[in-house]
Short mmCIF file of C-alpha atoms in Angstrom, two decimals:
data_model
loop_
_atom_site.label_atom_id
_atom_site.label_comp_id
_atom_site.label_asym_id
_atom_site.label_seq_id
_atom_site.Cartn_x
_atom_site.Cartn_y
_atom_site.Cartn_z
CA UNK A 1312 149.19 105.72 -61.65
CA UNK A 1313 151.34 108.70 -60.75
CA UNK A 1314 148.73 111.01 -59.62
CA UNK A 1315 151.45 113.85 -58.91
CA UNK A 1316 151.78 113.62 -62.75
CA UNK A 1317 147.99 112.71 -63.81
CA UNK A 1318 146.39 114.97 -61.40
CA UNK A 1319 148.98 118.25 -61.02
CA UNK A 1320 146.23 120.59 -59.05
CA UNK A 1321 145.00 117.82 -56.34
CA UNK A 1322 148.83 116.54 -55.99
CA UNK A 1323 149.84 120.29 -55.27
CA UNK A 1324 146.92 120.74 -52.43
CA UNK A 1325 148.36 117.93 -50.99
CA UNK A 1326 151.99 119.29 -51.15
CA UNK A 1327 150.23 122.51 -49.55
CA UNK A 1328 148.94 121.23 -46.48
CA UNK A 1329 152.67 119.06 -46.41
CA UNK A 1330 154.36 122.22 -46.35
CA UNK A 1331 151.97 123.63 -43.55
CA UNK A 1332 152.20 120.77 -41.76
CA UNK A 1333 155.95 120.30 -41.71
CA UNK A 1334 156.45 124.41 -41.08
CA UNK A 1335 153.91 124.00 -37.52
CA UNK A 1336 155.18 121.15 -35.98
CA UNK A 1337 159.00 120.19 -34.32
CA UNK A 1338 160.78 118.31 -36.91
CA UNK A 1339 161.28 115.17 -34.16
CA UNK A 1340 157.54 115.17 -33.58
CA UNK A 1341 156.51 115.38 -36.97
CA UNK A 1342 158.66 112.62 -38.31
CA UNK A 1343 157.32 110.18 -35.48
CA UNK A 1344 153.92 110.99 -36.01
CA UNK A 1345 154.43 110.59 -39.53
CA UNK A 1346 156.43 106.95 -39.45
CA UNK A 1347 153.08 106.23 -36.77
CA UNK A 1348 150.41 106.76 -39.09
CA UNK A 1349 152.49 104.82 -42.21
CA UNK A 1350 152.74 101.62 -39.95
CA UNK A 1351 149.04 101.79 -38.89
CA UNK A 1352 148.01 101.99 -42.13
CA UNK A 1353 150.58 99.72 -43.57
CA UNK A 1354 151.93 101.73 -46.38
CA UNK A 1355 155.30 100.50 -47.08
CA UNK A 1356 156.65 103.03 -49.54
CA UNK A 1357 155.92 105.46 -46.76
CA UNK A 1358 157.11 103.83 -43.73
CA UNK A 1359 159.86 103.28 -45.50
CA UNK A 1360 160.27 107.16 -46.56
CA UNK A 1361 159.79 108.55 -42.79
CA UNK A 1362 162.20 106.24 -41.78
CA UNK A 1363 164.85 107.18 -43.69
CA UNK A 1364 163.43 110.86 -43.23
CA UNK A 1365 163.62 110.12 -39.10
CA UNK A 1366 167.10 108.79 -39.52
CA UNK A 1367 168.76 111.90 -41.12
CA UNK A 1368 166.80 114.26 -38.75
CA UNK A 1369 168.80 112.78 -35.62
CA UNK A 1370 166.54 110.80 -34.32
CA UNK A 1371 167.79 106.98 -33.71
CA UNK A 1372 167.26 103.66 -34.83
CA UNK A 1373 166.20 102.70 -31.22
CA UNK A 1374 163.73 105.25 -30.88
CA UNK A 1375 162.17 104.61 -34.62
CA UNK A 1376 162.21 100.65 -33.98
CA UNK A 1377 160.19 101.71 -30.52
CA UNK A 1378 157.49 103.84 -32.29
CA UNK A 1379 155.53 100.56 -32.73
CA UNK A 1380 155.33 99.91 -29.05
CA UNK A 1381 155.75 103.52 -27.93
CA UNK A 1382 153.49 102.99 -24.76
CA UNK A 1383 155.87 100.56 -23.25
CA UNK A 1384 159.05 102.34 -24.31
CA UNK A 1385 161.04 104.90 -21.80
CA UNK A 1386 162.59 106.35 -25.26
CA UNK A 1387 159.53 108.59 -25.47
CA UNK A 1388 158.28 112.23 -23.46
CA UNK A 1389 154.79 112.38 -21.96
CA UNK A 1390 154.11 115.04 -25.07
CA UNK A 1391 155.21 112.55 -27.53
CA UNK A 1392 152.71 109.82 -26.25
CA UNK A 1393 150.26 111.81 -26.44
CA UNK A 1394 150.83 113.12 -30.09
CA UNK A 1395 151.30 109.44 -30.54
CA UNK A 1396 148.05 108.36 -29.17
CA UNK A 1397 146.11 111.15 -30.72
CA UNK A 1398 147.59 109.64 -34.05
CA UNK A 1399 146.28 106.35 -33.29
CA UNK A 1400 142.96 107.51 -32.44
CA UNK A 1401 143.28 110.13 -35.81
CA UNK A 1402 144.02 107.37 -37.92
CA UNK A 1403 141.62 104.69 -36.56
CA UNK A 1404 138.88 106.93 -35.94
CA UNK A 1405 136.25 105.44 -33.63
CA UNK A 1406 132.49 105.54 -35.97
CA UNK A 1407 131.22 106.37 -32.59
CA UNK A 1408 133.49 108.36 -30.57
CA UNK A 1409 135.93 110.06 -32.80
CA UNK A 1410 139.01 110.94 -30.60
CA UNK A 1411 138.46 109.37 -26.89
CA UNK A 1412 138.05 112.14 -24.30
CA UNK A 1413 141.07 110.66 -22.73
CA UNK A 1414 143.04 110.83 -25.51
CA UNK A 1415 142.17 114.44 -25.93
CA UNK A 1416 142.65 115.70 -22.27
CA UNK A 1417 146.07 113.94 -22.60
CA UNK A 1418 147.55 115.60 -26.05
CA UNK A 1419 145.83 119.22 -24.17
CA UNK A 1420 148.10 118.35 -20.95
CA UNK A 1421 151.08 118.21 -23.25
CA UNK A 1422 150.25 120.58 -26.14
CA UNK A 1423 148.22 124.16 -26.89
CA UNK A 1424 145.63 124.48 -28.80
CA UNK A 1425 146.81 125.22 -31.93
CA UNK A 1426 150.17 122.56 -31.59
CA UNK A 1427 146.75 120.19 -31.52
CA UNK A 1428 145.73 121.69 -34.52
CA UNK A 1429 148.90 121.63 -36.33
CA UNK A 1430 149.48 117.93 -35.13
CA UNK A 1431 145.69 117.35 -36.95
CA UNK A 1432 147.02 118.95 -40.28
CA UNK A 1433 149.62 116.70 -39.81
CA UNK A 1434 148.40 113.51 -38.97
CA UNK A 1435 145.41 114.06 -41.71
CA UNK A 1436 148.16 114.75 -44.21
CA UNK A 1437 150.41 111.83 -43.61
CA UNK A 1438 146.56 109.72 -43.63
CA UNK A 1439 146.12 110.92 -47.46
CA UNK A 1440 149.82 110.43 -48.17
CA UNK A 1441 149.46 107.10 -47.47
CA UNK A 1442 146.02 106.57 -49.07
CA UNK A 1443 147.58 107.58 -52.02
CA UNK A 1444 150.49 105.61 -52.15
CA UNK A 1445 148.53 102.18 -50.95
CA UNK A 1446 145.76 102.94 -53.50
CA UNK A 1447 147.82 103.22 -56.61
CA UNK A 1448 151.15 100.89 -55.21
CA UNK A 1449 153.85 102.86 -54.76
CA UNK A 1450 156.83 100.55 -53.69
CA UNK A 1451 159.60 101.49 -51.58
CA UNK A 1452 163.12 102.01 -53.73
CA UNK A 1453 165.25 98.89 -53.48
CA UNK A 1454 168.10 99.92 -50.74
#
């Protein structure tokens, strides 16, 4: 099912908060958290997308192979742990807890309040991206 085809109006939306999304938060940040989310979730076609989207934004092969074990890597800035982490905690959301109050604290140490907010759009729109392409199997292209 191409639902950008079958369902025009709900595909657009989508696009809509993309376009917010991308417009509110550094291009370097936004492909990271993006490529974060797409390996959490597993979604190949779109791990494979941000990667290729990381790649010709400048950002290196290094860095994207080290988004998997960002915590451990010195490749990353405090504020990009922490936009990290919140997109772990975004993406796996605790039934009980939400975001950890840790977690929190640590992406306000590093970002204001509405760079949080714009990292939310964007973390909740790369979430639904990749909902969409697991749920009706979008494969990569063949590279």
């Amino acid at each position: 099912m191409n639902l950008g085809q079958t369902h025009a109006k709900g595909y657009a939306a989508v696009l809509g908060m993309e376009k917010y999304a991308a417009a509110n938060v550094p291009t370097e940040l936004y492909e990271l958290v993006k490529l974060r989310a797409s390996i959490l979730n597993g979604c190949s076609f779109c791990t494979d997308m941000h990667s290729h989207d990381a790649m010709e934004a400048g950002i290196s092969t290094a860095k994207l192979f080290a988004v998997a074990a960002y915590n451990d890597s010195p490749l990353f800035s405090d504020a990009e742990r922490a936009a990290l982490r919140l997109t772990d905690e975004v993406t796996r959301l605790d039934p009980a807890t939400g975001v950890s109050d840790e977690v929190w604290e640590a992406a306000a140490e590093e970002f204001s309040e509405e760079e949080i907010g714009n990292l939310i759009f964007a973390i909740a729109t790369i979430n639904v991206w990749n909902r969409i392409a697991i749920t009706t199997r979008i494969e990569p292209p063949v590279r």
